Tab-separated table of C-alpha atoms in Angstrom:
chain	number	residue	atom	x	y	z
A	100	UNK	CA	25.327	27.976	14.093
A	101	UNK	CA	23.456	30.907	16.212
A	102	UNK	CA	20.253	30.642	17.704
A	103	UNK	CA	17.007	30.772	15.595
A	104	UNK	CA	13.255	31.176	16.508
A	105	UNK	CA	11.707	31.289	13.181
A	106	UNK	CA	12.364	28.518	10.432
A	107	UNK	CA	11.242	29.379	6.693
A	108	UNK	CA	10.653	25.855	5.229
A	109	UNK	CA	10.401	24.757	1.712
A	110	UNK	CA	7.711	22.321	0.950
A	111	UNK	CA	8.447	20.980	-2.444
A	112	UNK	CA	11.685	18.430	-2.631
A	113	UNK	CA	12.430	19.527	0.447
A	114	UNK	CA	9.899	17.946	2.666
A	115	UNK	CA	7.297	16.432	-0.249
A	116	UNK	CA	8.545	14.126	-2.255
A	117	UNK	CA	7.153	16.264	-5.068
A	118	UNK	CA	9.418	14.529	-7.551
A	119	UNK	CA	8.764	11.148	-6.721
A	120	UNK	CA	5.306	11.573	-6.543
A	121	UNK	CA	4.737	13.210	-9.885
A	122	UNK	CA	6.644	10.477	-11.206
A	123	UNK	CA	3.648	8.153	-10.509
A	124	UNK	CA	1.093	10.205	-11.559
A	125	UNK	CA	2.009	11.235	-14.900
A	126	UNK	CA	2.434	7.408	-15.333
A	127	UNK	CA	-1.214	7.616	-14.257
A	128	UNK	CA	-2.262	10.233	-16.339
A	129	UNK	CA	-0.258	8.319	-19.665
A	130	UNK	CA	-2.920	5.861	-18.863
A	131	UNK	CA	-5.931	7.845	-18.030
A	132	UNK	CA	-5.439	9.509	-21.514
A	133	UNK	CA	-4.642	6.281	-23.002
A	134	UNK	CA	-1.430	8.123	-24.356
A	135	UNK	CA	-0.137	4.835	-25.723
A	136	UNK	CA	-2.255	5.495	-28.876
A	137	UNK	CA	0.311	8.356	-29.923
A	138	UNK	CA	3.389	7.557	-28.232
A	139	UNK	CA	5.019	4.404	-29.046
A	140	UNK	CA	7.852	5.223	-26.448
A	141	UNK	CA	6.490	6.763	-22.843
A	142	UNK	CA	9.855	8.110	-22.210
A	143	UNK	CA	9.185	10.891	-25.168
A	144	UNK	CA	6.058	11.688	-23.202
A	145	UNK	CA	7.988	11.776	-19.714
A	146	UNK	CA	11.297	13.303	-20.422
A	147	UNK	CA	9.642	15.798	-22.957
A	148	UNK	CA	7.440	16.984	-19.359
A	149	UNK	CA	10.290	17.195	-17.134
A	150	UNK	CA	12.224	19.521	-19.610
A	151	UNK	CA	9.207	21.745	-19.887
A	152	UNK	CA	8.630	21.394	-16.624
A	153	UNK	CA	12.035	22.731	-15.050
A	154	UNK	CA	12.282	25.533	-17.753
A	155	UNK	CA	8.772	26.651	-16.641
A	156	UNK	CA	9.015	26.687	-13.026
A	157	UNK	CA	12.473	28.321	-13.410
A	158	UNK	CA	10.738	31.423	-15.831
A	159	UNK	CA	7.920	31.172	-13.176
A	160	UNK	CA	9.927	32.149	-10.266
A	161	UNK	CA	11.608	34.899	-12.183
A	162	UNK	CA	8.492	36.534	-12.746
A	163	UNK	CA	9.017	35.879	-16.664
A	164	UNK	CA	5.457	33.741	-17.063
A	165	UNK	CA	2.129	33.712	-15.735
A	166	UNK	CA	0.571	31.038	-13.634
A	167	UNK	CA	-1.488	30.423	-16.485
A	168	UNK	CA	0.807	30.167	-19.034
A	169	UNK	CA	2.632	27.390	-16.717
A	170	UNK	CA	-0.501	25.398	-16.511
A	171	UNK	CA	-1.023	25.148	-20.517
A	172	UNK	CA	2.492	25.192	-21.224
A	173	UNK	CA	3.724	22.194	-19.303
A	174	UNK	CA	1.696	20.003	-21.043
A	175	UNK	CA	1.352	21.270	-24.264
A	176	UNK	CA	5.018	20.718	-24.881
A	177	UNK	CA	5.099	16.880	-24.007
A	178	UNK	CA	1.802	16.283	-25.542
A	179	UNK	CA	3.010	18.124	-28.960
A	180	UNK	CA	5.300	15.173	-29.213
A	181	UNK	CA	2.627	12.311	-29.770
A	182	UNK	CA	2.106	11.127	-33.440
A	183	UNK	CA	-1.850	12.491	-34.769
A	184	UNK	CA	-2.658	14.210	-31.204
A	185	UNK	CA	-4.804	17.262	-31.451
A	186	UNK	CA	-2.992	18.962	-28.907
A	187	UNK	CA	-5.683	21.426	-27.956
A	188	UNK	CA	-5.777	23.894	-24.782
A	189	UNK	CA	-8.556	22.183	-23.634
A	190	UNK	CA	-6.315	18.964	-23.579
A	191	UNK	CA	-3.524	20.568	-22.150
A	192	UNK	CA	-5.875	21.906	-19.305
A	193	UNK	CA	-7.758	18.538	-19.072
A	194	UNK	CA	-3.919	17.224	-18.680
A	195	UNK	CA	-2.658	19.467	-15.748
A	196	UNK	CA	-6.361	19.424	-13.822
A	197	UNK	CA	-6.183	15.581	-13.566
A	198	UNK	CA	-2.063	15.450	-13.337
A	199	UNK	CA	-2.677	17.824	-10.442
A	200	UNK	CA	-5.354	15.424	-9.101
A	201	UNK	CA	-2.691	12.339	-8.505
A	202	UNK	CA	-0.009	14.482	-7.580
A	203	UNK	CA	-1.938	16.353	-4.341
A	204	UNK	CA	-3.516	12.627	-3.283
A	205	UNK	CA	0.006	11.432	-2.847
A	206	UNK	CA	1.750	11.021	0.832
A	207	UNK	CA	5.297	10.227	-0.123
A	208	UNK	CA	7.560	12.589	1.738
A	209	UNK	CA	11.095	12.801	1.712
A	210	UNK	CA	13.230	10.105	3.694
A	211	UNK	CA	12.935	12.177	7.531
A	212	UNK	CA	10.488	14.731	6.740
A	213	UNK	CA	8.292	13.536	9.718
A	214	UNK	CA	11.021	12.687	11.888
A	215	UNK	CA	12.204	16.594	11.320
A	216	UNK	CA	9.305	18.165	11.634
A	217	UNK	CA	7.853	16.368	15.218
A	218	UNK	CA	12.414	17.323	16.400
A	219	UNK	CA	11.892	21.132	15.255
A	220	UNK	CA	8.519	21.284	17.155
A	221	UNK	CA	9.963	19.349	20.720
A	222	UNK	CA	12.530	22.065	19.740
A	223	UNK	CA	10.385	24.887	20.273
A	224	UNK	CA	10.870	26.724	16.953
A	225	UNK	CA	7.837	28.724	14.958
A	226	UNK	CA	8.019	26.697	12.048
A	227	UNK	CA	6.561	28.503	8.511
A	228	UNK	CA	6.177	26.972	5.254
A	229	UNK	CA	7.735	29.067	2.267
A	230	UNK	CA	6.571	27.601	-1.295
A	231	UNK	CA	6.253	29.111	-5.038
A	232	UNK	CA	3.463	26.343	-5.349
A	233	UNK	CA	-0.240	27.075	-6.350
A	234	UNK	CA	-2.184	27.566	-3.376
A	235	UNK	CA	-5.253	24.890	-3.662
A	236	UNK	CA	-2.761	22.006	-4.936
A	237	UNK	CA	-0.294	23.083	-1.657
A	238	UNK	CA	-3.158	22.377	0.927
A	239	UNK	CA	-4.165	18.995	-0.859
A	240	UNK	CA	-0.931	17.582	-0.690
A	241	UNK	CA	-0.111	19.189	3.005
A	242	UNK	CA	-3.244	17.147	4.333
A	243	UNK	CA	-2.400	14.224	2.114
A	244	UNK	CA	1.222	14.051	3.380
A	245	UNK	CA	0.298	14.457	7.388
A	246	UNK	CA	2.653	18.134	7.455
A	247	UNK	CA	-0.067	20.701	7.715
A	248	UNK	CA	-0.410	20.617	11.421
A	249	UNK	CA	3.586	21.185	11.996
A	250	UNK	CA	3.145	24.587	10.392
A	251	UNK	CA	2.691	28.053	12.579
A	252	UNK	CA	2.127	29.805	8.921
A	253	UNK	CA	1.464	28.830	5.079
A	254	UNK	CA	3.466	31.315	2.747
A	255	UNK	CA	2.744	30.981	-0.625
A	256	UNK	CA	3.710	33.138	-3.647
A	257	UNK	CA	0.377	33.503	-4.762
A	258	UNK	CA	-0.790	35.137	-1.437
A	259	UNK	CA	2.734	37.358	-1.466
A	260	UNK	CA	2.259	38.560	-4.898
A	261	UNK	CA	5.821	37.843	-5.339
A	262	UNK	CA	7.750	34.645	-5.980
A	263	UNK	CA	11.008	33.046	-4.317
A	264	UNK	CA	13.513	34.341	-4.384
A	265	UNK	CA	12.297	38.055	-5.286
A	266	UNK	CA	12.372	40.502	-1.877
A	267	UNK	CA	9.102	41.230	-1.981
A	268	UNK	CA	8.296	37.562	-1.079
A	269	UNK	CA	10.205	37.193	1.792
A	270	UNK	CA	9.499	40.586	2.759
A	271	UNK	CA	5.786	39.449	2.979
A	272	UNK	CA	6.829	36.318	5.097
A	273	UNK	CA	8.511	38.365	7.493
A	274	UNK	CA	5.374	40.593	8.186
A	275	UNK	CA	2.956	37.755	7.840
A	276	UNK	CA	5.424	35.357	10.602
A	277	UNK	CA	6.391	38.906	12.482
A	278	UNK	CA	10.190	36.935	12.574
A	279	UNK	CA	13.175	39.114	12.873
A	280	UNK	CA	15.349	38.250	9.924
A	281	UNK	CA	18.098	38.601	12.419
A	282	UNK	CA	16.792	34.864	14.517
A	283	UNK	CA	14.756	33.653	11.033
A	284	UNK	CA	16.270	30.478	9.100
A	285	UNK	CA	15.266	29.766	5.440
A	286	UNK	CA	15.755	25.542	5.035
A	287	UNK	CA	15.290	24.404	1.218
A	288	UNK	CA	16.853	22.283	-1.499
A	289	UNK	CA	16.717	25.218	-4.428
A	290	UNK	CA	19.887	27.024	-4.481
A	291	UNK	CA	18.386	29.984	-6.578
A	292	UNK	CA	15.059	30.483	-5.254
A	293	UNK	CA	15.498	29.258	-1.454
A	294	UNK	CA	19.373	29.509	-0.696
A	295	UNK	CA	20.307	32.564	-2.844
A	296	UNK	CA	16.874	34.543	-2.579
A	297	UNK	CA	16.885	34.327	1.723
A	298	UNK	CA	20.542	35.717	2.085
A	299	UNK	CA	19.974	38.243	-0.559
A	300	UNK	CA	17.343	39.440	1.919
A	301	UNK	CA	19.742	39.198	4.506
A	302	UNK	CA	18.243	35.968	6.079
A	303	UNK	CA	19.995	33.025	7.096
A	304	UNK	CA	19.635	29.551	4.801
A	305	UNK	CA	20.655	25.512	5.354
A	306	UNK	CA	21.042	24.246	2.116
A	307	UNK	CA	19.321	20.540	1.918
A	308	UNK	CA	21.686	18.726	-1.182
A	309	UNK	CA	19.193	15.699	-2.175
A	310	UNK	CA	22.056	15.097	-4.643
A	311	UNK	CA	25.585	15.182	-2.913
A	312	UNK	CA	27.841	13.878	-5.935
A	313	UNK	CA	26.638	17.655	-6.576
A	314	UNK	CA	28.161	19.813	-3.309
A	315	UNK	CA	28.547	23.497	-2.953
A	316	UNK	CA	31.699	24.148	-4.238
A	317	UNK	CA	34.034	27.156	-3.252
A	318	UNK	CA	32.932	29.783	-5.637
A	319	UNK	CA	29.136	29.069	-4.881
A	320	UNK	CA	29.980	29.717	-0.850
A	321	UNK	CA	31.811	32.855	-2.026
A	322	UNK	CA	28.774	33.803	-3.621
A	323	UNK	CA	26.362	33.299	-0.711
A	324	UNK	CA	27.443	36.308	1.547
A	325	UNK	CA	25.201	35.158	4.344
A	326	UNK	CA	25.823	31.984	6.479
A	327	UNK	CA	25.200	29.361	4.787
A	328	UNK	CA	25.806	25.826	5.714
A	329	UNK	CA	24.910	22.802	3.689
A	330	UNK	CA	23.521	19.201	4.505
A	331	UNK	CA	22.738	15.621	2.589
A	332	UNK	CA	20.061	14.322	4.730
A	333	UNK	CA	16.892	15.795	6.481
A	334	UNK	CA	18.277	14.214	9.556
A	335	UNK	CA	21.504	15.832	9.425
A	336	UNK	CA	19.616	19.088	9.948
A	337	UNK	CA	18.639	17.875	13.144
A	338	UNK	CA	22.388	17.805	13.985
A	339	UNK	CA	21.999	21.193	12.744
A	340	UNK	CA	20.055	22.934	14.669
């Protein structure tokens, strides 16, 4: 692989363990809202969020739905499903101000995120963080997970105006970073928005697979016309690069 300077890094599920950690605060937030009144099962409550949840974010980046919309949206869906709940927009933003609460409080990281970042910095690269997420929740849950200091720059769609993986958004990172596209690396875990979005814009991307029984296969490497190489493990990246 050629020589970089300038590494575009994905925050969520790439470095934070954004997954993980939401998974123990909506089982904080069940309680909070003493949820158990309307649903007899959790799960309902649970998987009903994480299907919202993936649709949303998905529309989000596309530019199909407002930041806004997101917020209510997310939890109006999994709420709708409890037995004699007034599911209110007052609830639903109750819901996602305290969900958002626990999740930006939590440290957990993903398995070599620290070990990465303190190898890419003895490296010598410019290291810039590249996230769709909302700006005040981002900072909260930098500081919380001990990663804010690694970072030369925070890009965030919100600032850009644009989302992964339009053009305009990592046409913003470039001027913000002043990195030559030519010697700039996008690392992330989001085939679409990270992967797919950076070589469309002509920039190199490492694709981090947190799931290998799911690889790149042929066709999707066809379809990447930039160099693309793909790893299992944080720590492979260090191999990497």
């Amino acid at each position: 692989m050629k020589q970089y300077k300038d590494l575009f890094i994905d925050f969520d599920d790439t470095l934070y363990d954004t997954h993980g950690n939401a998974v123990i605060a909506l089982g904080e937030l069940f309680e909070e809202l003493r949820l158990e009144r309307y649903f007899s099962d959790p799960k309902v409550f649970y998987d009903a969020y994480w299907e919202a949840n993936i649709d949303l974010w998905t529309r989000y980046a596309k530019g199909e739905i407002t930041r806004d919309y997101l917020i209510v949206e997310r939890f109006r869906r999994p709420l709708s499903k409890g037995v004699g709940l007034d599911v209110t927009k007052e609830l639903c933003l109750e819901a996602s101000d305290r969900f958002l609460d626990y999740c930006s409080t939590k440290p957990g990281v993903v398995e070599g995120a620290h070990e990465l970042m303190d190898y890419l910095r003895r490296q010598g690269y410019r290291m810039h963080m590249a996230s769709n997420g909302f700006h005040e929740v981002q900072y909260k849950k930098l500081r919380a997970c001990g990663l804010l200091d690694y970072f030369d720059t925070i890009i965030l769609s919100e600032d850009a105006g644009a989302n992964k993986p339009s053009q305009a958004f990592f046409d913003y990172a470039l001027r913000q970073t002043e990195a030559d596209k030519a010697t700039t690396l996008m690392i992330g875990d989001n085939l679409n928005t990270d992967i797919y979005g950076a070589v469309a814009c002509g920039i190199d991307a490492l694709y981090f697979n947190r799931y290998p029984e799911y690889p790149l296969d042929e066709g999707q490497r066809l379809e990447v016309k930039g160099h693309i190489k793909e790893v299992t493990s944080l720590r492979d990246i260090m191999k990497t690069l």
